[in-house]
Tab-separated table of C-alpha atoms in Angstrom:
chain	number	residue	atom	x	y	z
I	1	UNK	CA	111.829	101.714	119.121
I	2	UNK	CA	110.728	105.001	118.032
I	3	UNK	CA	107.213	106.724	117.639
I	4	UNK	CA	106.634	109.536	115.785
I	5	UNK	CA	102.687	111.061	115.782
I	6	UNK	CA	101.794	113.634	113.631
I	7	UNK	CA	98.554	115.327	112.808
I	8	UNK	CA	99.399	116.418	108.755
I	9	UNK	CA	102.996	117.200	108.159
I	10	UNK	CA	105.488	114.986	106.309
I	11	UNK	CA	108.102	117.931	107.424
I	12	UNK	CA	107.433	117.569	110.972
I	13	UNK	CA	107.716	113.981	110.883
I	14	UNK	CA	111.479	114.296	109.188
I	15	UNK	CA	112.835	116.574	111.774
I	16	UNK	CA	111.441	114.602	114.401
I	17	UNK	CA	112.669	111.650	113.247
I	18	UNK	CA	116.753	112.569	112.796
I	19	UNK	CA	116.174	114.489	116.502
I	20	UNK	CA	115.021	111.166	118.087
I	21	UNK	CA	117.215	108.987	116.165
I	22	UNK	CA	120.350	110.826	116.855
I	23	UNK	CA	119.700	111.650	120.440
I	24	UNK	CA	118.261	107.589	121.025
I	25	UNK	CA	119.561	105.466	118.449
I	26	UNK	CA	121.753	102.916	118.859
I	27	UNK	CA	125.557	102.976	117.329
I	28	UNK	CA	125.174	99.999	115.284
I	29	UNK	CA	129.010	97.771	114.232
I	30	UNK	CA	128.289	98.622	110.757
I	31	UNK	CA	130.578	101.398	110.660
I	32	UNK	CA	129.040	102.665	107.508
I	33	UNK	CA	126.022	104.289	110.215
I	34	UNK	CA	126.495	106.417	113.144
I	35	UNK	CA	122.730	105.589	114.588
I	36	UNK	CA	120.184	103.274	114.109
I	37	UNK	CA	116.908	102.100	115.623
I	38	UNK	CA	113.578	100.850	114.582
I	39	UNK	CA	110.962	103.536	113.630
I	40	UNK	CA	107.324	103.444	113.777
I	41	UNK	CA	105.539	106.751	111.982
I	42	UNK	CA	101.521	107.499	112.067
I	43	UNK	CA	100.327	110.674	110.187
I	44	UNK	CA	96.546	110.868	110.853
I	45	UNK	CA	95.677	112.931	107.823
I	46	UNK	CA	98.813	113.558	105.679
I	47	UNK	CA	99.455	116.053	103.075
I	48	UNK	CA	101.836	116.792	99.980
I	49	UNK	CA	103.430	119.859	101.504
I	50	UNK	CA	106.721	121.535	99.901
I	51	UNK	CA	109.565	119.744	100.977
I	52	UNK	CA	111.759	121.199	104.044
I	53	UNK	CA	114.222	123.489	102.984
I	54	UNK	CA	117.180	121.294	104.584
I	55	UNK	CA	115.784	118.275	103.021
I	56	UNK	CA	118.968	117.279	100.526
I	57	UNK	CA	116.658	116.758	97.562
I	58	UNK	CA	115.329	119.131	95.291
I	59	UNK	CA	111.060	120.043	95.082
I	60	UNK	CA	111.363	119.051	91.279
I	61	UNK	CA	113.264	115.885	91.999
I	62	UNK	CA	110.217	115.027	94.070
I	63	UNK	CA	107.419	116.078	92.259
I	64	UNK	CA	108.768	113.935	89.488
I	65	UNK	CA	109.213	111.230	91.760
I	66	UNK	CA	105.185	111.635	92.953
I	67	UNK	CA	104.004	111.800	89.960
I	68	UNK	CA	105.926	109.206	88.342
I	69	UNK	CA	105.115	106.830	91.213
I	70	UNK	CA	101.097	106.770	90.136
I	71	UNK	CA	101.548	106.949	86.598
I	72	UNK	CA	105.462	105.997	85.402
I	73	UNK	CA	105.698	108.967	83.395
I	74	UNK	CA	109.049	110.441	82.360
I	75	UNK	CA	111.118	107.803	83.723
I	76	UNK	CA	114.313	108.405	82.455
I	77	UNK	CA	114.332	112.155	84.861
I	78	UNK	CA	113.586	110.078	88.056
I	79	UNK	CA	116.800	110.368	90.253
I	80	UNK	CA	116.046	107.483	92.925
I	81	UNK	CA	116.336	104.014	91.184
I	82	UNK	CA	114.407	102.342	93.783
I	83	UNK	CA	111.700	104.267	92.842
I	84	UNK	CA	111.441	102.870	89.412
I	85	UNK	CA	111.811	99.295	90.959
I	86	UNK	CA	108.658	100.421	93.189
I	87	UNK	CA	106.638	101.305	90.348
I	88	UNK	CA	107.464	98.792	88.032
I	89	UNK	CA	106.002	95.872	91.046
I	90	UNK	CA	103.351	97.644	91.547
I	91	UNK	CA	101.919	98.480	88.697
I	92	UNK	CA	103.054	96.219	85.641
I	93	UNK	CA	101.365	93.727	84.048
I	94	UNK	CA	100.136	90.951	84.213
I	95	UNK	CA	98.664	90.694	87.636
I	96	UNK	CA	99.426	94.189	88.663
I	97	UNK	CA	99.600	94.482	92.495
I	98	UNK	CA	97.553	97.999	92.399
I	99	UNK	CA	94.275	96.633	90.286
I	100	UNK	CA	94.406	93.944	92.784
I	101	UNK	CA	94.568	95.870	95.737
I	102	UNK	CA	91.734	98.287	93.855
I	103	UNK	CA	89.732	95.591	93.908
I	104	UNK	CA	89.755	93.662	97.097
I	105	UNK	CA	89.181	97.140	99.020
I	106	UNK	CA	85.957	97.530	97.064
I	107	UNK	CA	84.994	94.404	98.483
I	108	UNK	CA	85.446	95.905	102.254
I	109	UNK	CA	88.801	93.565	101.983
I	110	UNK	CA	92.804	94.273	102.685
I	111	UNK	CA	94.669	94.742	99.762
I	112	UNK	CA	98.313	93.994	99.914
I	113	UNK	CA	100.900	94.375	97.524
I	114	UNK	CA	104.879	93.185	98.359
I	115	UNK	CA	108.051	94.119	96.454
I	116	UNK	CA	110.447	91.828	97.042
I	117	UNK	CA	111.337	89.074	94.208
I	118	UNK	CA	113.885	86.570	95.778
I	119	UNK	CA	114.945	85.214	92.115
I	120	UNK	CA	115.946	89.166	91.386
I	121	UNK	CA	116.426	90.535	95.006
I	122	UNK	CA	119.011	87.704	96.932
I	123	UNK	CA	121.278	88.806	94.190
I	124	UNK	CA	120.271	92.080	92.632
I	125	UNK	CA	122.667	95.333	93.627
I	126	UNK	CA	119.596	97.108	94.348
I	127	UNK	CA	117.131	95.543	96.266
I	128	UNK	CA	113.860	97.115	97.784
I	129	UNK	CA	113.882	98.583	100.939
I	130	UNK	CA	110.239	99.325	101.031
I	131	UNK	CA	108.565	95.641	100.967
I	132	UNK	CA	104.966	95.537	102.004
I	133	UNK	CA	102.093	97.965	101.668
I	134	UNK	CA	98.471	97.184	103.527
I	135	UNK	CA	95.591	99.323	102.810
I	136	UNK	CA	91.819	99.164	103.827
I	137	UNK	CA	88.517	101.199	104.078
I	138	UNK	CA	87.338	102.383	107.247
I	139	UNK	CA	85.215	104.944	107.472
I	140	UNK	CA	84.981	106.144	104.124
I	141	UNK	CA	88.851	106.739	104.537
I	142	UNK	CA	91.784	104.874	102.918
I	143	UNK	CA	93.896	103.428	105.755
I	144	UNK	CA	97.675	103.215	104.374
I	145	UNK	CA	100.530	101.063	106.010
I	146	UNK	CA	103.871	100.423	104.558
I	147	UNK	CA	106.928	98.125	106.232
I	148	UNK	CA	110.632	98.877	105.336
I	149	UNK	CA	113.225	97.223	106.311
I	150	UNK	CA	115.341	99.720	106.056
I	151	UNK	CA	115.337	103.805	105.749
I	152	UNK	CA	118.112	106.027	105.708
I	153	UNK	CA	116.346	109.164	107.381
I	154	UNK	CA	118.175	112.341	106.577
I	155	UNK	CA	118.131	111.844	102.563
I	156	UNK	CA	115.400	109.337	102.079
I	157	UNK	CA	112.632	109.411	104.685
I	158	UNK	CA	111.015	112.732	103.880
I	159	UNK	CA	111.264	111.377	100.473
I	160	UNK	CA	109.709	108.162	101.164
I	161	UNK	CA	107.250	109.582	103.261
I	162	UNK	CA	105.626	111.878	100.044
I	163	UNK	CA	105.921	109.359	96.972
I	164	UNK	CA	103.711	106.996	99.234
I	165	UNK	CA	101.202	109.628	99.812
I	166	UNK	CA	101.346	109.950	96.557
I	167	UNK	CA	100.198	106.110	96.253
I	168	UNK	CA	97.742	106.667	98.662
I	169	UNK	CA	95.622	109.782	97.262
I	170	UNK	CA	95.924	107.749	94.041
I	171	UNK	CA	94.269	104.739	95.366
I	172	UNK	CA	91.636	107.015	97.816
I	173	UNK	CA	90.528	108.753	94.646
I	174	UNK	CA	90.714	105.956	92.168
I	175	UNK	CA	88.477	103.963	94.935
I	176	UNK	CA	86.217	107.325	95.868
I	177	UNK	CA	87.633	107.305	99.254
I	178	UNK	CA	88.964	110.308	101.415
I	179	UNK	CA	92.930	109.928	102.619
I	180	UNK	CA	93.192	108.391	106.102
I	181	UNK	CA	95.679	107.730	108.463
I	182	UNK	CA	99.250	106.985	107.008
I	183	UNK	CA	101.110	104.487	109.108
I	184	UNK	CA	105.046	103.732	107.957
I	185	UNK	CA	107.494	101.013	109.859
I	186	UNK	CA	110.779	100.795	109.682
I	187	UNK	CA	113.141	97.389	111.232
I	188	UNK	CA	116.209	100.053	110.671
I	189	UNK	CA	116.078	103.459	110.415
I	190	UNK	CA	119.200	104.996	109.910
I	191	UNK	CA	121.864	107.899	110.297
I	192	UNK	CA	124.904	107.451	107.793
I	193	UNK	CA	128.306	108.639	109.085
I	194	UNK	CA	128.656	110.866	106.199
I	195	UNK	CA	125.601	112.787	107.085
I	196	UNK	CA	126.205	113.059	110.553
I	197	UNK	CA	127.421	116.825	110.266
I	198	UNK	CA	124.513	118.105	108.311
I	199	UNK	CA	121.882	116.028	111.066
I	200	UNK	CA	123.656	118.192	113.415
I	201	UNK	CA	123.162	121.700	111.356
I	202	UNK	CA	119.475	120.899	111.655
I	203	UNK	CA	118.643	119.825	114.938
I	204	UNK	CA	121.152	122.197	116.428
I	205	UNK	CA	119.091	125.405	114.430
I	206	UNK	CA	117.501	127.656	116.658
């Protein structure tokens, strides 16, 4: 398993992630990946930085994608489809997963909120790949942590990484909270064989 540690930057985390991954993941048989490994991420005090340069999405791709993430605005110009699937669990009535999470962490409780829908998901063509968030108080600080099961780190993870921040300043300053530590797990993070080259590019820069 991996560990990544990082004080702020969502940037830093990316590039250390495809370095570790492609010099210690595993070669998995599905031939559709040329490394794979589980990933565990903690950002002690993240921020919404611009985007790496190398990153294979655009910054206006994901500034739509952050905003529309916390309010579901402009919809039809979000490129990542799992995205809308996110927002749409979270957040639509009745019994929306965020008011409830709102409310048990003003009680000093753990709100939790899951994605998956097994009458949709076991045969849906997409199904989530985020599927749990956890958040709580401590300290006067919104503790975030999300499980994946899956992540596929040079074109979503940096991605990822910022539309949950996103969630996460939403909730701190919906709840009067500051933003605390980020924490993001992954059972399979991975490195698709058609991306291979471009992994290389970056962590061969000088």
């Amino acid at each position: 398993m991996i560990f990544i540690k990082e004080k702020e930057s969502i940037n830093k985390v990316w590039r250390k992630a495809l370095n570790e991954l492609y010099k210690t993941g595993f070669v998995p048989s599905d031939n559709r990946f040329a490394r794979m490994e589980s990933l565990a991420i903690e950002i002690e005090h993240p921020i919404l930085e611009k985007k790496d340069s190398k990153f294979p999405i655009t910054q206006g791709d994901i500034d739509i994608i952050n905003k529309f993430i916390i309010s579901g605005e402009s919809e039809e110009l979000v490129c990542h489809e799992w995205t809308k699937l996110y927002y749409h669990r979270l957040f639509d009535e009745p019994n929306s997963q965020i008011e409830y999470m709102k409310k048990r962490i003003k009680k000093n409780r753990t709100g939790i909120a899951t994605t998956w829908e097994k009458e949709v998901d076991q045969y849906g063509d997409i199904k989530p790949c985020m599927l749990s968030i956890i958040a709580m108080k401590q300290n006067e600080k919104l503790y975030f942590q999300l499980h994946a099961r899956a992540c596929n780190v040079y074109d979503k993870l940096l991605m990822n990484i910022q539309e949950f921040v996103s969630l996460q300043r939403y909730l701190a300053e919906k709840l009067n909270l500051e933003v605390g530590r980020f924490v993001f797990t992954i059972d399979f993070a991975q490195i698709a064989v058609k991306d291979i080259k471009f992994v290389e590019e970056i962590i061969n820069e000088k």
